[in-house]
Tab-separated table of C-alpha atoms in Angstrom:
chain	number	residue	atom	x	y	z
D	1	UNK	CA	-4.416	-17.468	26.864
D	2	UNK	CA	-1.443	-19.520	27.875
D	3	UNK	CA	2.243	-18.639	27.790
D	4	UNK	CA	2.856	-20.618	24.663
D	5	UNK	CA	0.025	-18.275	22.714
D	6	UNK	CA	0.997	-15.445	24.182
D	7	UNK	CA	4.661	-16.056	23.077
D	8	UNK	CA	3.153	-16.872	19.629
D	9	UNK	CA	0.965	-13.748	19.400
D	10	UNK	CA	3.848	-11.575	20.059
D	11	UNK	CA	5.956	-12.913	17.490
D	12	UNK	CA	2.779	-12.796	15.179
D	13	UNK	CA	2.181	-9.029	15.812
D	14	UNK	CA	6.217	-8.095	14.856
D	15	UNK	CA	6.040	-10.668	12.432
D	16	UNK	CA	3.242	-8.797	10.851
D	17	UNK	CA	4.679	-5.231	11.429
D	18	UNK	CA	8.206	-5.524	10.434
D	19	UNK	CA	7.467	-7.023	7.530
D	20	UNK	CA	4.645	-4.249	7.036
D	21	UNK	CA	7.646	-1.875	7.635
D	22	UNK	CA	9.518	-3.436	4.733
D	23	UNK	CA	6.647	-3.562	2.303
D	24	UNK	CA	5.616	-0.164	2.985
D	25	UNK	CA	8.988	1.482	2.836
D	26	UNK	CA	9.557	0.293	-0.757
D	27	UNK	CA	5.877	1.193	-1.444
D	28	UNK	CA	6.069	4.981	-0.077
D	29	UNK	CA	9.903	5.115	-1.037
D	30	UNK	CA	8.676	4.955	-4.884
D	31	UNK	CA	5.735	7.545	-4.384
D	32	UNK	CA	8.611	9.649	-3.002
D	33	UNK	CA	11.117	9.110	-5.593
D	34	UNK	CA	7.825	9.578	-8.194
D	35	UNK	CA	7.251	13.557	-6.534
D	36	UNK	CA	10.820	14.068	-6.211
D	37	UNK	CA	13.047	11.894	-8.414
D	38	UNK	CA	11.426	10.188	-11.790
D	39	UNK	CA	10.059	13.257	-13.931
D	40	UNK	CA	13.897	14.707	-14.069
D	41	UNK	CA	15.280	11.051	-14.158
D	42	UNK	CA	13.058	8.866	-16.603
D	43	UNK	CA	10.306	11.198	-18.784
D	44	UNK	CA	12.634	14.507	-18.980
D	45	UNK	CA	11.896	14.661	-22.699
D	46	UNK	CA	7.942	15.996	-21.512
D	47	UNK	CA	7.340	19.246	-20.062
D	48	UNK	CA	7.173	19.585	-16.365
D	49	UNK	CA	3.452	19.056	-16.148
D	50	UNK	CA	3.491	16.303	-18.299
D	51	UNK	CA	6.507	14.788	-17.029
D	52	UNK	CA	4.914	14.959	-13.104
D	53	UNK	CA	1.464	13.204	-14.819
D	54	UNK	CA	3.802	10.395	-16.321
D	55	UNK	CA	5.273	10.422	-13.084
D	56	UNK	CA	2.294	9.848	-10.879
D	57	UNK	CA	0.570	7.738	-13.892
D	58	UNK	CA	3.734	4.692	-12.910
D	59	UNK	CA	2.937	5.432	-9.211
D	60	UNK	CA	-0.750	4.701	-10.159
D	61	UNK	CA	-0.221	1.231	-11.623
D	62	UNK	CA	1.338	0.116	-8.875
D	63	UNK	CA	-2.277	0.996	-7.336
D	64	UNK	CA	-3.879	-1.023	-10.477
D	65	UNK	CA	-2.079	-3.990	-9.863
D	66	UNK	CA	-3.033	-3.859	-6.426
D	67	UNK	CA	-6.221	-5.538	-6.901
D	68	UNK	CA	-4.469	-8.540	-8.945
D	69	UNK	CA	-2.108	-9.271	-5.916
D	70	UNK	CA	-5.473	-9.042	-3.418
D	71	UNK	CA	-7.252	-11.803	-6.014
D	72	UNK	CA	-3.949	-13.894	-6.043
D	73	UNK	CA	-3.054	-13.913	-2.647
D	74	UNK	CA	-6.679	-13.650	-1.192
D	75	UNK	CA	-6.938	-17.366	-2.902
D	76	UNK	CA	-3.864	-18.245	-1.393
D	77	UNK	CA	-4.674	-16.868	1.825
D	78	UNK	CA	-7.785	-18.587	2.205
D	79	UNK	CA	-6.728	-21.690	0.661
D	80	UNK	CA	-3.069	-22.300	2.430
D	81	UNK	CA	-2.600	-19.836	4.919
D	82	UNK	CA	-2.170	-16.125	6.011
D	83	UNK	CA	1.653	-16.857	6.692
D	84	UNK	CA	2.593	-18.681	3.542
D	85	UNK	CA	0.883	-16.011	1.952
D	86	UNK	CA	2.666	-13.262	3.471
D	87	UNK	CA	6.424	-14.243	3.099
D	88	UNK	CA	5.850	-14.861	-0.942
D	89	UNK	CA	4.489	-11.341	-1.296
D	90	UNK	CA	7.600	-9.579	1.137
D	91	UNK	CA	9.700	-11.603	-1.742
D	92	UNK	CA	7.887	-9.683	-4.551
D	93	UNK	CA	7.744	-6.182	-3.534
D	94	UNK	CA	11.814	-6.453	-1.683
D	95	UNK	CA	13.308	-7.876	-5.269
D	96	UNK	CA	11.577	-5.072	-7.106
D	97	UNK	CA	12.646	-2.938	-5.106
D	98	UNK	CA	16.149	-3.480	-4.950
D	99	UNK	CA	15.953	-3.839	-8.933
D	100	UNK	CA	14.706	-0.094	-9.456
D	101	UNK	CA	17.619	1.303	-7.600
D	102	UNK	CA	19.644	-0.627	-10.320
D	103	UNK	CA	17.845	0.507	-13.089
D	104	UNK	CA	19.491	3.019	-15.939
D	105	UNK	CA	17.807	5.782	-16.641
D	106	UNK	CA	16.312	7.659	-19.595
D	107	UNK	CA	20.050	9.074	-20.748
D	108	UNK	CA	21.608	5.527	-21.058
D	109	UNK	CA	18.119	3.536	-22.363
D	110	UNK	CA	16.165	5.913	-23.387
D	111	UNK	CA	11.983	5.158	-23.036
D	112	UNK	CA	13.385	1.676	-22.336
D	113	UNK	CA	13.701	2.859	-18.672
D	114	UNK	CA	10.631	4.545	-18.194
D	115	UNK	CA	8.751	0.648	-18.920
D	116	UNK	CA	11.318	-1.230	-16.929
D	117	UNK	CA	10.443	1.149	-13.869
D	118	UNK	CA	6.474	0.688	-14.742
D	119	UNK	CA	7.211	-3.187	-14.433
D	120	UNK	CA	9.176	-2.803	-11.248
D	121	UNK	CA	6.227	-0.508	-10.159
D	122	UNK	CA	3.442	-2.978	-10.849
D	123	UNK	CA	5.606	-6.135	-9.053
D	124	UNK	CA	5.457	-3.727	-5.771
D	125	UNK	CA	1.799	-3.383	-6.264
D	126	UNK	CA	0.950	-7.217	-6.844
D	127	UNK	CA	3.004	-7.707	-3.523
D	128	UNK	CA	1.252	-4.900	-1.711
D	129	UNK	CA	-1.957	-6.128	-2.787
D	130	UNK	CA	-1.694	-8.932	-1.046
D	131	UNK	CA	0.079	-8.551	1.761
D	132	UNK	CA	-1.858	-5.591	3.763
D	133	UNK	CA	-4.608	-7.917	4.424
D	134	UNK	CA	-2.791	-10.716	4.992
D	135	UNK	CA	-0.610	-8.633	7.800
D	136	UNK	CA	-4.081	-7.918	9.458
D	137	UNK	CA	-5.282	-11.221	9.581
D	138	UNK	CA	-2.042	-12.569	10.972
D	139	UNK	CA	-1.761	-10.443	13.872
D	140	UNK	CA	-5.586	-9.704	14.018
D	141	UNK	CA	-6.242	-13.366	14.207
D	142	UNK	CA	-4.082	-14.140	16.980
D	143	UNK	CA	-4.798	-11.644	18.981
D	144	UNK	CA	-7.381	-11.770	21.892
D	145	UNK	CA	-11.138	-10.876	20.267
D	146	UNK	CA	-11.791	-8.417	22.637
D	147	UNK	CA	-8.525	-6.666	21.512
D	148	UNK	CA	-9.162	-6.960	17.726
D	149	UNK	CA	-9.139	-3.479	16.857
D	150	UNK	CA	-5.460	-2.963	18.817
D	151	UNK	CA	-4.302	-5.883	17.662
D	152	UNK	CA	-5.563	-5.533	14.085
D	153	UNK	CA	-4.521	-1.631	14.022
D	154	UNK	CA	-0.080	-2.558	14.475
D	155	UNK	CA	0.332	-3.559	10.802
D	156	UNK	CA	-0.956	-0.214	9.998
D	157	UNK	CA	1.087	1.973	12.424
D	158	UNK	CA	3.679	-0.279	10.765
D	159	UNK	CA	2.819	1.180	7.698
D	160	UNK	CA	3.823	4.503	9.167
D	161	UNK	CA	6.547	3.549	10.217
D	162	UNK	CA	7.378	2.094	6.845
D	163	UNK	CA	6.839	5.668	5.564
D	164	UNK	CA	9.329	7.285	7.819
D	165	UNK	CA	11.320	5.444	7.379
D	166	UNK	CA	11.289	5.884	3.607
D	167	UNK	CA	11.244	9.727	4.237
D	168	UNK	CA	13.954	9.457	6.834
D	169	UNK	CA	16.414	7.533	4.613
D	170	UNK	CA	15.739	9.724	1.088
D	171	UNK	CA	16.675	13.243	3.432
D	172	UNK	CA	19.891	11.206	4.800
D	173	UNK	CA	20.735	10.442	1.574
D	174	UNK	CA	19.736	13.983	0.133
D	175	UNK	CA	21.988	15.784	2.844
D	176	UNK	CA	24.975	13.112	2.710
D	177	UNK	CA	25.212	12.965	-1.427
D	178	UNK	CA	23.981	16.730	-2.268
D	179	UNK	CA	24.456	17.262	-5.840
D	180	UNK	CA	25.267	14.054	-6.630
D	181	UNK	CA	21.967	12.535	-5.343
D	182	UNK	CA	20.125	13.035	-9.118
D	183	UNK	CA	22.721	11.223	-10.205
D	184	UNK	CA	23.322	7.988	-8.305
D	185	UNK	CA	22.111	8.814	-4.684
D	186	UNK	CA	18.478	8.257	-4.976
D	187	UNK	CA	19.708	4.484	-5.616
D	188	UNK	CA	20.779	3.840	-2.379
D	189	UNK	CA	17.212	3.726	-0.684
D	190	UNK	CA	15.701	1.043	-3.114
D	191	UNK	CA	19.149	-1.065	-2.948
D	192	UNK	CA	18.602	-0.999	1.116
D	193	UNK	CA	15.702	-2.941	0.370
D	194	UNK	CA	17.817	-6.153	-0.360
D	195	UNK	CA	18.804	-5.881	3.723
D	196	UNK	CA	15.509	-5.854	5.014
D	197	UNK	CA	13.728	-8.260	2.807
D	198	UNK	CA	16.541	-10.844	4.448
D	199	UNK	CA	15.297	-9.417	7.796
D	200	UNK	CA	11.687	-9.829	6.961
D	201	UNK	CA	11.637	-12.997	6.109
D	202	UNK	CA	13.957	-14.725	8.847
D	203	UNK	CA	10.971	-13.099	11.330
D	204	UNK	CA	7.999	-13.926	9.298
D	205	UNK	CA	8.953	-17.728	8.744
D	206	UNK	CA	9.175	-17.967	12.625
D	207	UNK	CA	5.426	-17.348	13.075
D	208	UNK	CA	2.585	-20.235	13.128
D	209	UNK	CA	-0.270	-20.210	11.113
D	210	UNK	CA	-3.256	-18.499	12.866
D	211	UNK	CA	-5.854	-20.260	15.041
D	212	UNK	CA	-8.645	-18.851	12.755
D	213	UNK	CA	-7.092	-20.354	9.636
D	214	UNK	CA	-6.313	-23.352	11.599
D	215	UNK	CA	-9.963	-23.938	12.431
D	216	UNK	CA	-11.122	-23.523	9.299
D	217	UNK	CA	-8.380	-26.019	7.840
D	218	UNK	CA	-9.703	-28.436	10.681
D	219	UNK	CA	-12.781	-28.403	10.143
D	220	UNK	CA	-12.430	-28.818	6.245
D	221	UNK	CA	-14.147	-25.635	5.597
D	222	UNK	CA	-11.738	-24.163	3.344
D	223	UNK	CA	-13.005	-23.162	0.188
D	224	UNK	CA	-11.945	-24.010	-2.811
D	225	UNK	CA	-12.476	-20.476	-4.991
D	226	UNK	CA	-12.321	-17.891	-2.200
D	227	UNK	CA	-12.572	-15.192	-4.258
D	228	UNK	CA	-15.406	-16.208	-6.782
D	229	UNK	CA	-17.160	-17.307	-3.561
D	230	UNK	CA	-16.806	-13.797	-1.371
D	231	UNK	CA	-18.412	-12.237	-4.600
D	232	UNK	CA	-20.980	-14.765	-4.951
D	233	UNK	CA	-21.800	-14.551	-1.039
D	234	UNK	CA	-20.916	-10.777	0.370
D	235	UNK	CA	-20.828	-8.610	-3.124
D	236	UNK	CA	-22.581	-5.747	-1.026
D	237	UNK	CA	-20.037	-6.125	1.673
D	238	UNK	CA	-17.125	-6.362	-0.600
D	239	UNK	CA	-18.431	-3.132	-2.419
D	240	UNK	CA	-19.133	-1.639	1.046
D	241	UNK	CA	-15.685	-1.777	2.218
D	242	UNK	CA	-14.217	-0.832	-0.757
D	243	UNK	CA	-16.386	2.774	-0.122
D	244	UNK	CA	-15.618	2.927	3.650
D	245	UNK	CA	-11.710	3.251	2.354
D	246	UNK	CA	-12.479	6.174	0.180
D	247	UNK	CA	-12.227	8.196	3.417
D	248	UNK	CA	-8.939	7.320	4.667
D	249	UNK	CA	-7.170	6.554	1.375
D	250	UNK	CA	-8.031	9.790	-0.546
D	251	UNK	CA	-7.064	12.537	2.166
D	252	UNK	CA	-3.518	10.751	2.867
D	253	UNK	CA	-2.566	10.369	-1.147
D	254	UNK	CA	-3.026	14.195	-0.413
D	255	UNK	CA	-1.093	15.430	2.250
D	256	UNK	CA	1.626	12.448	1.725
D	257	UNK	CA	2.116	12.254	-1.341
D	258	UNK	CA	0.637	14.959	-3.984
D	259	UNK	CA	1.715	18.046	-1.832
D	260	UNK	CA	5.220	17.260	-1.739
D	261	UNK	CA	5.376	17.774	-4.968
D	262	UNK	CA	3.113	21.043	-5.411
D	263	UNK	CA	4.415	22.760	-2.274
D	264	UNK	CA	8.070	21.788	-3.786
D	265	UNK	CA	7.350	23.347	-7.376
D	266	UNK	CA	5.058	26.379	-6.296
D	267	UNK	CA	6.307	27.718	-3.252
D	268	UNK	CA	9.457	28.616	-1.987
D	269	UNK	CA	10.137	25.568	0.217
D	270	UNK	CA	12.354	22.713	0.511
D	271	UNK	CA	11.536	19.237	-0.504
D	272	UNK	CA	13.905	18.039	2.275
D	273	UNK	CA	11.546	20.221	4.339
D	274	UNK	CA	8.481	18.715	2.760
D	275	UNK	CA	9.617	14.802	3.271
D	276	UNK	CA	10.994	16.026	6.982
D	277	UNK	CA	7.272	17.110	7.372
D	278	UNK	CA	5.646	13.625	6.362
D	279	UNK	CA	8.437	11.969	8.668
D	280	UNK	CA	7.364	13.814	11.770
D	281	UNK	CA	3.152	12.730	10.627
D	282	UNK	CA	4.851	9.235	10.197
D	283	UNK	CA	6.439	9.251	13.586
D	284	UNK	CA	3.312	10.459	14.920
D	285	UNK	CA	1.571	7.973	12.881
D	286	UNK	CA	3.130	4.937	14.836
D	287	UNK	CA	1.413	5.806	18.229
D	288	UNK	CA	-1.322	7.442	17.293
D	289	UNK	CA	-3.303	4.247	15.014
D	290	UNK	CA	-2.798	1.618	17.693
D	291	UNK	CA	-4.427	4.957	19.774
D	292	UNK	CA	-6.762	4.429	17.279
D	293	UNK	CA	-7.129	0.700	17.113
D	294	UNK	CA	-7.408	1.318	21.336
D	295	UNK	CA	-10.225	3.340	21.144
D	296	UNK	CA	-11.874	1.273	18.769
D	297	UNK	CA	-11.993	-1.528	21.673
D	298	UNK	CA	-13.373	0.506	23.666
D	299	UNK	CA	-16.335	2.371	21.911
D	300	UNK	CA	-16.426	0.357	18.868
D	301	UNK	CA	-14.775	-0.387	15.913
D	302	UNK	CA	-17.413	1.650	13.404
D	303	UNK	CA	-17.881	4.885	15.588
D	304	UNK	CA	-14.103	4.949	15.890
D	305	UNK	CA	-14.113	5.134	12.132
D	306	UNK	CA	-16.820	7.509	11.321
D	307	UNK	CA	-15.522	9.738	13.900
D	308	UNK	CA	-12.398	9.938	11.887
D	309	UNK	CA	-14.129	10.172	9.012
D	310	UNK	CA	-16.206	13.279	10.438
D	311	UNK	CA	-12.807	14.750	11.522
D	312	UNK	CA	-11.177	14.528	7.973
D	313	UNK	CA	-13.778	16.221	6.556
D	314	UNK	CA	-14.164	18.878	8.612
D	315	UNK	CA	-10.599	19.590	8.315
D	316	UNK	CA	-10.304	19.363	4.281
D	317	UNK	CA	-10.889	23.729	3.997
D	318	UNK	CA	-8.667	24.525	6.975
D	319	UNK	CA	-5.975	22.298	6.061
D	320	UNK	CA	-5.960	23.452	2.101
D	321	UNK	CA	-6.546	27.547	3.435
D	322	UNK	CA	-3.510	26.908	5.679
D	323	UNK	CA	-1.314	25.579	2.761
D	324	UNK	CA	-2.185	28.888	0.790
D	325	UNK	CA	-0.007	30.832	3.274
D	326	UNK	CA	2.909	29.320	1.718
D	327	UNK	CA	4.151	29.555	5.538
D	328	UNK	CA	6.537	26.488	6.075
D	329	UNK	CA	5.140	25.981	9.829
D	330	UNK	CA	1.930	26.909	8.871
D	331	UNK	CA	1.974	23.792	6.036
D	332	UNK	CA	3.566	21.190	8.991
D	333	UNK	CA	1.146	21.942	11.226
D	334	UNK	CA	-2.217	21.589	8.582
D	335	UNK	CA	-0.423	18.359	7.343
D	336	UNK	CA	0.109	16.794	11.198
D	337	UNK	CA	-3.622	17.626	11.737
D	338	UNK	CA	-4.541	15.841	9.337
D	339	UNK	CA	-2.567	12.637	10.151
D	340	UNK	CA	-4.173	12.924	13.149
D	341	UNK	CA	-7.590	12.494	11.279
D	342	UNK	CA	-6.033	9.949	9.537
D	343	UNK	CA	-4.816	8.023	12.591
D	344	UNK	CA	-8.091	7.686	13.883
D	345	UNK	CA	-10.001	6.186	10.863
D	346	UNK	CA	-6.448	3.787	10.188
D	347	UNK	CA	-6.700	2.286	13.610
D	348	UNK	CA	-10.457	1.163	13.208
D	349	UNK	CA	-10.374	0.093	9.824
D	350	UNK	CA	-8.425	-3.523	10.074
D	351	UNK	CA	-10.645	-4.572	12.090
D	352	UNK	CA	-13.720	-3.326	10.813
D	353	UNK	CA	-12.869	-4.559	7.099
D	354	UNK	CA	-12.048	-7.898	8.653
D	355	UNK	CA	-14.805	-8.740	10.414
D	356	UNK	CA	-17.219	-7.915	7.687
D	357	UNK	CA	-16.401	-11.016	6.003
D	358	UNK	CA	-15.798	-14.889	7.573
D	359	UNK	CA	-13.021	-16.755	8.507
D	360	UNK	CA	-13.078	-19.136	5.098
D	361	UNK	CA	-13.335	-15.973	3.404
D	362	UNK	CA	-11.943	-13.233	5.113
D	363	UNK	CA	-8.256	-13.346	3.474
D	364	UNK	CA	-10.282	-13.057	0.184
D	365	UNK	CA	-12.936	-10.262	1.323
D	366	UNK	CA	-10.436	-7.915	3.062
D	367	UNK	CA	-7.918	-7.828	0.082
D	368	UNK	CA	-10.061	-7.677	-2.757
D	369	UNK	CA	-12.358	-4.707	-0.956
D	370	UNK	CA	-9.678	-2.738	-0.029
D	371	UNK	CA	-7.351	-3.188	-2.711
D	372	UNK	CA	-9.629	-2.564	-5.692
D	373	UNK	CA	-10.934	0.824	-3.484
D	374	UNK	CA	-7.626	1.666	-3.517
D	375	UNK	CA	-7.012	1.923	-7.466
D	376	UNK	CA	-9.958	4.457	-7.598
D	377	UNK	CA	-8.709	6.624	-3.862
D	378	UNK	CA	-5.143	6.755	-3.403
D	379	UNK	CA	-3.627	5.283	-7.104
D	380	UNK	CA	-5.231	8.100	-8.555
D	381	UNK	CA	-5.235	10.610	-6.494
D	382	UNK	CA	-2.338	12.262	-7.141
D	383	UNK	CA	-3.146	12.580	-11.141
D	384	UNK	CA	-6.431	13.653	-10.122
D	385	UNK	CA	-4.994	16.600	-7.593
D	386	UNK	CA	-2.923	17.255	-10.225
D	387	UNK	CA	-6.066	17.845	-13.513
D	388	UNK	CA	-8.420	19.203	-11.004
D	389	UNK	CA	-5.435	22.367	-9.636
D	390	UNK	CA	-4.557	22.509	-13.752
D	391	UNK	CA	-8.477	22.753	-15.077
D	392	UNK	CA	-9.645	25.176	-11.794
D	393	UNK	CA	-6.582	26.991	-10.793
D	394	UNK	CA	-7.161	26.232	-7.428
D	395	UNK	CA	-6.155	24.610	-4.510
D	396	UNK	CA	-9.967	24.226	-3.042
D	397	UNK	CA	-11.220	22.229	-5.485
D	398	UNK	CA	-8.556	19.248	-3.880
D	399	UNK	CA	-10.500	20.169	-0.386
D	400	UNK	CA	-14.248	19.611	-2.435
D	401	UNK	CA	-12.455	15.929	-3.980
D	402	UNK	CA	-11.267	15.467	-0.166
D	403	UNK	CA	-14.769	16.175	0.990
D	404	UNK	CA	-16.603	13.689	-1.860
D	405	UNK	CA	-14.043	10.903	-0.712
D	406	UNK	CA	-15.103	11.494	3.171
D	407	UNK	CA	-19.000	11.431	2.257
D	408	UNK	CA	-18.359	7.791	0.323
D	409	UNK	CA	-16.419	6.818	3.185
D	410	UNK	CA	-18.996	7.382	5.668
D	411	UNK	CA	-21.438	6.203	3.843
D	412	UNK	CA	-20.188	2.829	3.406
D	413	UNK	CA	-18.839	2.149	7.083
D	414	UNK	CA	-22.640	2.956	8.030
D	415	UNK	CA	-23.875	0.188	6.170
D	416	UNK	CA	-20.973	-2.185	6.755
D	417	UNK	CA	-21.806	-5.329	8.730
D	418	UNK	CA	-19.438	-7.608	11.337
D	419	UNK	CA	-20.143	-11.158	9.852
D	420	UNK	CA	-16.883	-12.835	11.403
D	421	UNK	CA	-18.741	-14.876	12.983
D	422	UNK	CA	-21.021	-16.074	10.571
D	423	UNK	CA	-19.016	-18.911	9.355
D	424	UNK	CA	-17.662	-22.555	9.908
D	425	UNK	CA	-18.635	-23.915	13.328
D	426	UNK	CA	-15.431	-24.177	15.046
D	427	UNK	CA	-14.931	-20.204	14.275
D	428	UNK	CA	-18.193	-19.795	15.937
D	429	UNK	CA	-17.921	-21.648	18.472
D	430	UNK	CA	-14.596	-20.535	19.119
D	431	UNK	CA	-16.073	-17.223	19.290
D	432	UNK	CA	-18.612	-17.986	21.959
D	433	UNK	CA	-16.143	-19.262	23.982
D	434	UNK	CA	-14.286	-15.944	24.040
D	435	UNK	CA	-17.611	-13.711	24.805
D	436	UNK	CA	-18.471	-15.766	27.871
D	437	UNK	CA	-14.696	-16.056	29.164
């Protein structure tokens, strides 16, 4: 690589993660707020039950709309560009953002509020659903090939970092406001948004379009329907990686968002303590997926994953048994394992979803498969954690759903197949070059 594409990767890679960060932050800040914040704020008409299902049901169609934003900008991405791509859907999510930490609440609009937050909600997932992929590619694709899964595996440690951040800025606010933090304090997070959408963008715009979308753009092998023609091409593979996200997408709706809220309302325990908890798994989150994404160089990008995979499931009795003890240290420590788990299958799984489709394609693929997983792992998760502790009356049957979510997982990565070289000519030639260099 020369100095110029080094230079260029580098500012592709923080391109990609700090505007990860940003996305992610507003994304996790809401399923925070939606635990902690929105039953007492915007449904406190309904019982507490009901007003925690309405609560997790907004959270949810920010999940739904997840798949609209992967269809959108998949077409986009494969038609114009990763980076154009990217910087529209950083606009999306920071605006709504910044709008739901002006919204009024139930008191002053009544249900008026509870449909302007479920509008906000499903802006931030059309921008999310288009942007995690797109993040990937851009720092996946200029990254050396025999680094993929490092390179590929930084706008997902961004994405914990974009969680602690979230968790570190609602306890600041928590400690500094105190009682008045129902009131107008859980604004401030979503109104910080504003800032770092400004910041997101002035980095993102400075990045070049990737070589892989380059050589497809060359070599006029862009297509015009990307996302009719993934489905007509790779259905399986589409529907593969959709199941191979099952396992990491189910486990961490769980332990990062779900039991926040039950710990909080069952046992005697803080939800400052509870968000401090996810911080520290964020934290830990940041070095351990490009650990992940390492390791996946090394002894491949599948057995990285399925290793995780086998980890996460193992863990799913020990990890609820420990939460039973309604010890505080006792719950840190069964939720850090299992980031831990989690880090391992979330540093694999760029590049494993990525190279299962083309490079014409592979903006399209990657979205669309992961995205519409995600309505039916972690959008509805929560909701079902919820029915499944309300209908058994216990916490076990979330370690069985854990379990099921693990076996799909596995099941699909098995099958999954590396096709990213399977498309235009300059791509594979371009690839070729690479293996004997």
């Amino acid at each position: 690589m020369s100095n110029n594409n080094n230079k260029m990767t580098a500012k592709a890679i923080a391109g990609a993660a700090f505007g990860t960060v940003i996305e992610w932050y507003d994304f996790f800040l809401y399923a925070t707020a939606a635990a902690l914040i929105f039953p007492k704020l915007f449904f406190p008409d309904s019982d507490p039950f009901v007003a925690t299902i309405l609560s997790f049901a907004t959270l949810a169609t920010g999940f739904l709309a997840r798949p609209l934003g992967a269809a959108i900008f998949g077409h986009f991405g494969d038609r114009i560009g990763r980076k154009t791509a990217l910087v529209i859907t950083l606009w999306i999510i920071g605006i709504s953002s910044t709008l739901i930490g002006l919204l009024p609440t139930y008191d002053s609009i009544g249900i008026w509020a509870a449909v302007l937050l479920l509008i906000m909600r499903i802006l931030q997932g059309v921008g999310v659903g288009g942007e995690w992929a797109g993040a990937v590619l851009l720092s996946m694709e200029w990254g050396e090939r025999k680094k993929r899964g490092l390179a590929a595996s930084i706008p997902n440690a961004a994405i914990g970092a974009g969680m602690l951040l979230a968790s570190a800025t609602v306890t600041l606010c928590i400690t500094l406001t105190g009682d008045q933090f129902f009131v107008w304090g859980w604004r401030i997070p979503f109104l910080i948004s504003f800032i770092l959408l400004i910041a997101g963008v002035i980095i993102r715009n400075k990045v070049d379009e990737t070589p892989s979308f380059k050589r497809v753009a060359d070599g006029n092998q862009v297509v015009k329907t990307p996302i009719l023609e993934v489905l007509k091409r790779h259905p399986k593979q589409v529907f593969l990686v959709g199941m191979a996200k099952f396992s990491e997408h189910v486990p961490h709706a769980v332990f990062a968002t779900f039991m926040i809220s039950y710990v909080t309302d069952n046992f005697k325990i803080s939800s400052n303590y509870m968000v401090n908890t996810n911080a520290i798994g964020s934290f830990l989150s940041i070095l351990g997926i490009p650990l992940g994404g390492y390791i996946a160089d090394k002894i491949g990008v599948k057995r990285t994953y399925m290793v995780g995979i086998i980890f996460t499931l193992l863990w799913a009795f020990p990890y609820i048994g420990l939460i039973y003890t309604e010890t505080p240290v006792l719950i840190m420590l069964a939720t850090i394992v299992f980031y831990l788990a989690h880090n391992m299958q979330a540093g694999a799984q760029p590049a494993l979803v990525a190279q299962a489709f083309p490079a014409e394609l592979r903006y399209s693929g990657t979205a669309l498969g992961t995205q519409v997983a995600a309505v039916f792992a972690g959008g509805i998760a929560p909701m079902v954690c919820t029915y499944l502790i309300h209908t058994t009356g216990t916490l076990y049957s979330i370690a069985v759903y854990i379990g099921v979510a693990a076996v799909i997982g596995f099941t699909g990565s098995a099958f999954l197949k590396n096709l990213s070289s399977t498309g235009s000519e300059a791509e594979q030639k371009a690839e070729m070059i690479d293996q004997a260099t």
